Amino acid sequence: MTVEQIGSEGKDQFPIGMRVLAVDDDPTCLLLLGTLLRRCQYHVTTTSQAKTALKMLRENKNKFDLVISDVHMPDMDGFKLLEHVGLEMDLPVIMLSANGDTKLVMKGITHGACDYLLKPVRIEELQNIWQHVVRRKKKDRCNSGSKDKPHPDSGEAAGIGNVDNNGKLNKKRKDQNEDEDDERDENGHDNEDPSAQKKPRVVWSVELHRKFVAAVNQLGIDKAVPKKILELMNVEKLTRENVASHLQKFRLYLKRISCVANQQANMAAALGTADSAYLRMGSLNGLGNFHTLAGSDQLHNAAFRSFPPSGVLGRLNTPAGLGIRGLPSPGTIQLGHVQNSGNPTNDLSKLQSFVPGNHNTNILQGMPMSLELDRLQHNKSVGHIGELPTTDSTTVFPGSGNLVDARITGFSNNPLLGVTSNSLMLEGSSQQATSHTSVSAIGFQNGNALSDFTSIAPASNQLQDSKAGSQGQASPINCNAGQIIRSAPQEWNAPRKDAPYQSHASINSSIPINSAMIQLGQCLDRNNSIFHRTTDLDSVGPLNFVDPLSIKHGEGDNSIMEPSVIEKEGYLMFQPRPHGSHVPDNIGSLEDLASAMMKQEGGCNGYSLRTSI
Amino acid sequence: MDVVNQLQRQFIDYSASLHREGFLDDQFTQLQKLQDDNSPDFVVEVASLFFEDCEKLINNMARALEQQQGVDFRQVDASVHQLKGSSSSIGAMRVKDVCVAFRSFCEAQNREGCLRCLQQVTHEYSLLKNKLQTLFRQQILAAGGSIPVVE
């Protein structure tokens, strides 16, 4: 790692002297890149470790103007780094890779990269990268302009207008495939503004973000205006502009989630649960979660609130984007980042990788099951609501009973997947005559949000029809979340297939069942309308599957739920990536699963699912 | 003088032939252009790094492919990907081309194909290494220096 002293003349001769941080694990490329950059007369710092890079950036946000990072790195995924930098430091990031796949480039863009270069990198390309810095500064300057309005009240409207305009502008830009500046647009936080207007950057900590989300939820996403949010949050030294820009980002996240939400709508409709989407927003785990939320298509971190002891998941705290309750995007549940996630970024990245090209966030339709969310908190992670794929309920249930559809990598068609969070809490809907639904829910460990329990509900009928498979399933359904997941997919894919429950070894191991699950079981008894899927991204976060069946059998032993979070990898994948586990695309009938669950007496630990699922 | 000219010519010719034969491509030329008074040994430095890296990656791949229980193709693919990146950065065209084929075998999880590619990569790498070492030697000579004798 080499550091070069920054001359004071650097800024004046911009772009000469622009400070670049280059990250690449390949020493050959790193040396080449560094040399090329120096040839362009930039100030270059190189490192082969993404973590070191982050550390350097965090130490002093003003130390660098631009970051160039490789995509494939051993210690941290380039996209993850990208998200972090974007959200925490709001610096332009350029991605670098030998692989120029459209999909990858798209991923880079959606994660907020301002450019994507292919190796071998040419000096001509590097000579122009300073434009990204200028562009960003300009944007920030525009935003800070609104901040200068004399009257906060009158200014607010204008400010909002400005923000909106910027947002729109930004969206346009986004459409043009430019970087998602608006995401990272910190209104008024322009540290790089050469016009000596230095404003301290606000760090959106977990606590702060939680308050923010609480305020937004209280107001309702449509009515949430920065001024009111600010008032509700009641935090000193927070300006309306801070809130406004944060809100902008938040809205983007929700928007991302909402693509899947639409699918959920159907499910919700099918399920007929009024309060379909009960989202529990837990507090995000620091910015990391937020980043992930922003960045990942599939993972949406929602701020989760602590689940109240009463554990009624029904509380809809979903922002508009979540689409709960008649919001356009039905029941999007944002994946909360597990608080305890040791390595959220990794998890996320893994999770993301898991969902095969599925950018939909699964929306978790809250089934009116009362889940004791607080229990879920065992996992130390806040229950994250996983997003269930917003697949059409029809897709989910009809015959295929695919609750777990596609999204879940494991389950090919599981649309529910998407929630990478480990804890999937599913509350069986009461109407779920069969535990199928719950079963299906369970199957999704993380993403499989059987979110649509609603979808499950209808499916339950189907499930019941095909009992065949389920029987066999019962056994595999151990309280072990992993197993559940396994069995779930199995069920769906091959309703009558008994065999491979175990096959999802990867899933099994990886699916941690949270003790929360157990709680789920308990909650299931109550109101099953709420379907909550909490996904814990955190490895710690156990999956909160609501496995009504399992819960029922619940040995009452929560031990099954190990907080071992679904492995980052594991989680999602019920089907681990290309290796092995074969997850049938179609989830077979839920009923199989359901019945399996029913039968299952033992395995479930601590699931006291007496629910009438 | 004559000798130097001769050596220079030799160097140029050799360099050209390497390009012709596809061992090196335009990227290598770029590297040579980057060499200047500030970084006089740049090309040699990069090439040495590349060789080191290459050997490491080849070993990784060999190990991964040797696994009898089950080859972790992802790991192999990651190594190939990295090799592809570094070989293209240095301009090692033939090595890079093998990597491209290698990757598709990885995706297809074809162990035999992968092993063949690995052999090819190793072969190309050794060839390239020899050629570059010759080239560098000539570079030294053409610059008027002498090749140090290692006891």
Short mmCIF file of N, CA, C and O in Angstrom, two decimals, chain A residues 19 54 75 122 135 212 232 243 262 264 278 323 330 365 367 374 378 422 467 469 530 540 603:
data_model
loop_
_atom_site.label_atom_id
_atom_site.label_comp_id
_atom_site.label_asym_id
_atom_site.label_seq_id
_atom_site.Cartn_x
_atom_site.Cartn_y
_atom_site.Cartn_z
N ARG A 19 -7.33 13.03 -5.69
CA ARG A 19 -6.87 11.95 -4.83
C ARG A 19 -7.71 10.69 -5.07
O ARG A 19 -8.92 10.68 -4.84
N LEU A 54 -11.71 0.64 3.21
CA LEU A 54 -12.82 1.20 3.96
C LEU A 54 -12.32 1.91 5.21
O LEU A 54 -12.80 2.98 5.58
N ASP A 75 -11.65 -10.53 0.08
CA ASP A 75 -12.13 -10.23 1.43
C ASP A 75 -13.48 -9.54 1.45
O ASP A 75 -14.21 -9.59 2.42
N ARG A 122 -7.11 1.24 -19.77
CA ARG A 122 -6.24 2.07 -20.58
C ARG A 122 -6.09 3.44 -19.96
O ARG A 122 -7.01 3.93 -19.30
N ARG A 135 -18.87 16.11 -11.33
CA ARG A 135 -20.31 15.96 -11.44
C ARG A 135 -20.95 15.87 -10.08
O ARG A 135 -21.98 16.48 -9.81
N PHE A 212 -35.74 7.65 12.32
CA PHE A 212 -36.20 8.16 11.03
C PHE A 212 -37.32 7.30 10.50
O PHE A 212 -38.38 7.79 10.09
N LEU A 232 -40.58 14.89 14.39
CA LEU A 232 -40.86 13.65 15.11
C LEU A 232 -39.59 13.03 15.67
O LEU A 232 -39.58 12.45 16.74
N VAL A 243 -32.40 15.30 6.67
CA VAL A 243 -33.52 14.37 6.61
C VAL A 243 -34.01 14.22 5.17
O VAL A 243 -34.33 13.13 4.72
N ASN A 262 -45.21 -5.43 -6.27
CA ASN A 262 -46.38 -5.54 -7.13
C ASN A 262 -46.85 -6.97 -7.24
O ASN A 262 -48.04 -7.26 -7.24
N GLN A 264 -46.48 -8.99 -5.09
CA GLN A 264 -47.05 -9.34 -3.81
C GLN A 264 -48.50 -8.96 -3.74
O GLN A 264 -49.29 -9.56 -3.05
N TYR A 278 -47.57 -7.07 7.00
CA TYR A 278 -47.17 -6.57 8.28
C TYR A 278 -45.69 -6.59 8.27
O TYR A 278 -45.06 -7.60 8.15
N GLY A 323 -45.63 -1.06 0.49
CA GLY A 323 -46.85 -1.48 -0.16
C GLY A 323 -47.76 -2.28 0.70
O GLY A 323 -48.47 -3.16 0.26
N PRO A 330 -47.62 -3.99 -2.67
CA PRO A 330 -48.14 -4.76 -1.56
C PRO A 330 -47.03 -5.34 -0.72
O PRO A 330 -46.06 -5.80 -1.22
N GLN A 365 -45.76 -10.65 2.81
CA GLN A 365 -47.13 -10.29 3.10
C GLN A 365 -47.37 -10.69 4.51
O GLN A 365 -47.11 -11.80 4.90
N MET A 367 -49.14 -11.99 7.17
CA MET A 367 -50.32 -12.75 7.45
C MET A 367 -50.67 -12.37 8.84
O MET A 367 -49.82 -12.17 9.67
N ASP A 374 -40.84 -10.07 19.49
CA ASP A 374 -39.76 -9.90 20.46
C ASP A 374 -39.01 -11.20 20.60
O ASP A 374 -37.83 -11.23 20.86
N HIS A 378 -34.54 -12.87 19.71
CA HIS A 378 -33.54 -13.68 20.36
C HIS A 378 -32.28 -13.65 19.60
O HIS A 378 -31.20 -13.69 20.09
N ASN A 422 -31.85 -13.98 7.48
CA ASN A 422 -31.93 -15.33 7.93
C ASN A 422 -33.21 -15.62 8.64
O ASN A 422 -33.69 -16.71 8.65
N LYS A 467 -51.27 -34.77 -0.52
CA LYS A 467 -50.72 -35.13 0.77
C LYS A 467 -49.49 -35.95 0.62
O LYS A 467 -48.70 -36.11 1.49
N GLY A 469 -46.70 -36.12 -0.79
CA GLY A 469 -45.35 -35.74 -0.47
C GLY A 469 -45.20 -35.33 0.95
O GLY A 469 -44.22 -35.61 1.61
N ILE A 530 -51.08 -12.65 10.13
CA ILE A 530 -49.89 -11.90 9.82
C ILE A 530 -48.75 -12.81 9.42
O ILE A 530 -48.39 -13.72 10.10
N VAL A 540 -25.94 -14.15 12.41
CA VAL A 540 -26.44 -14.50 13.71
C VAL A 540 -27.93 -14.68 13.67
O VAL A 540 -28.51 -15.45 14.38
N GLY A 603 -38.84 -33.04 15.35
CA GLY A 603 -37.84 -32.09 15.03
C GLY A 603 -38.02 -30.68 15.47
O GLY A 603 -37.11 -30.06 15.88
#
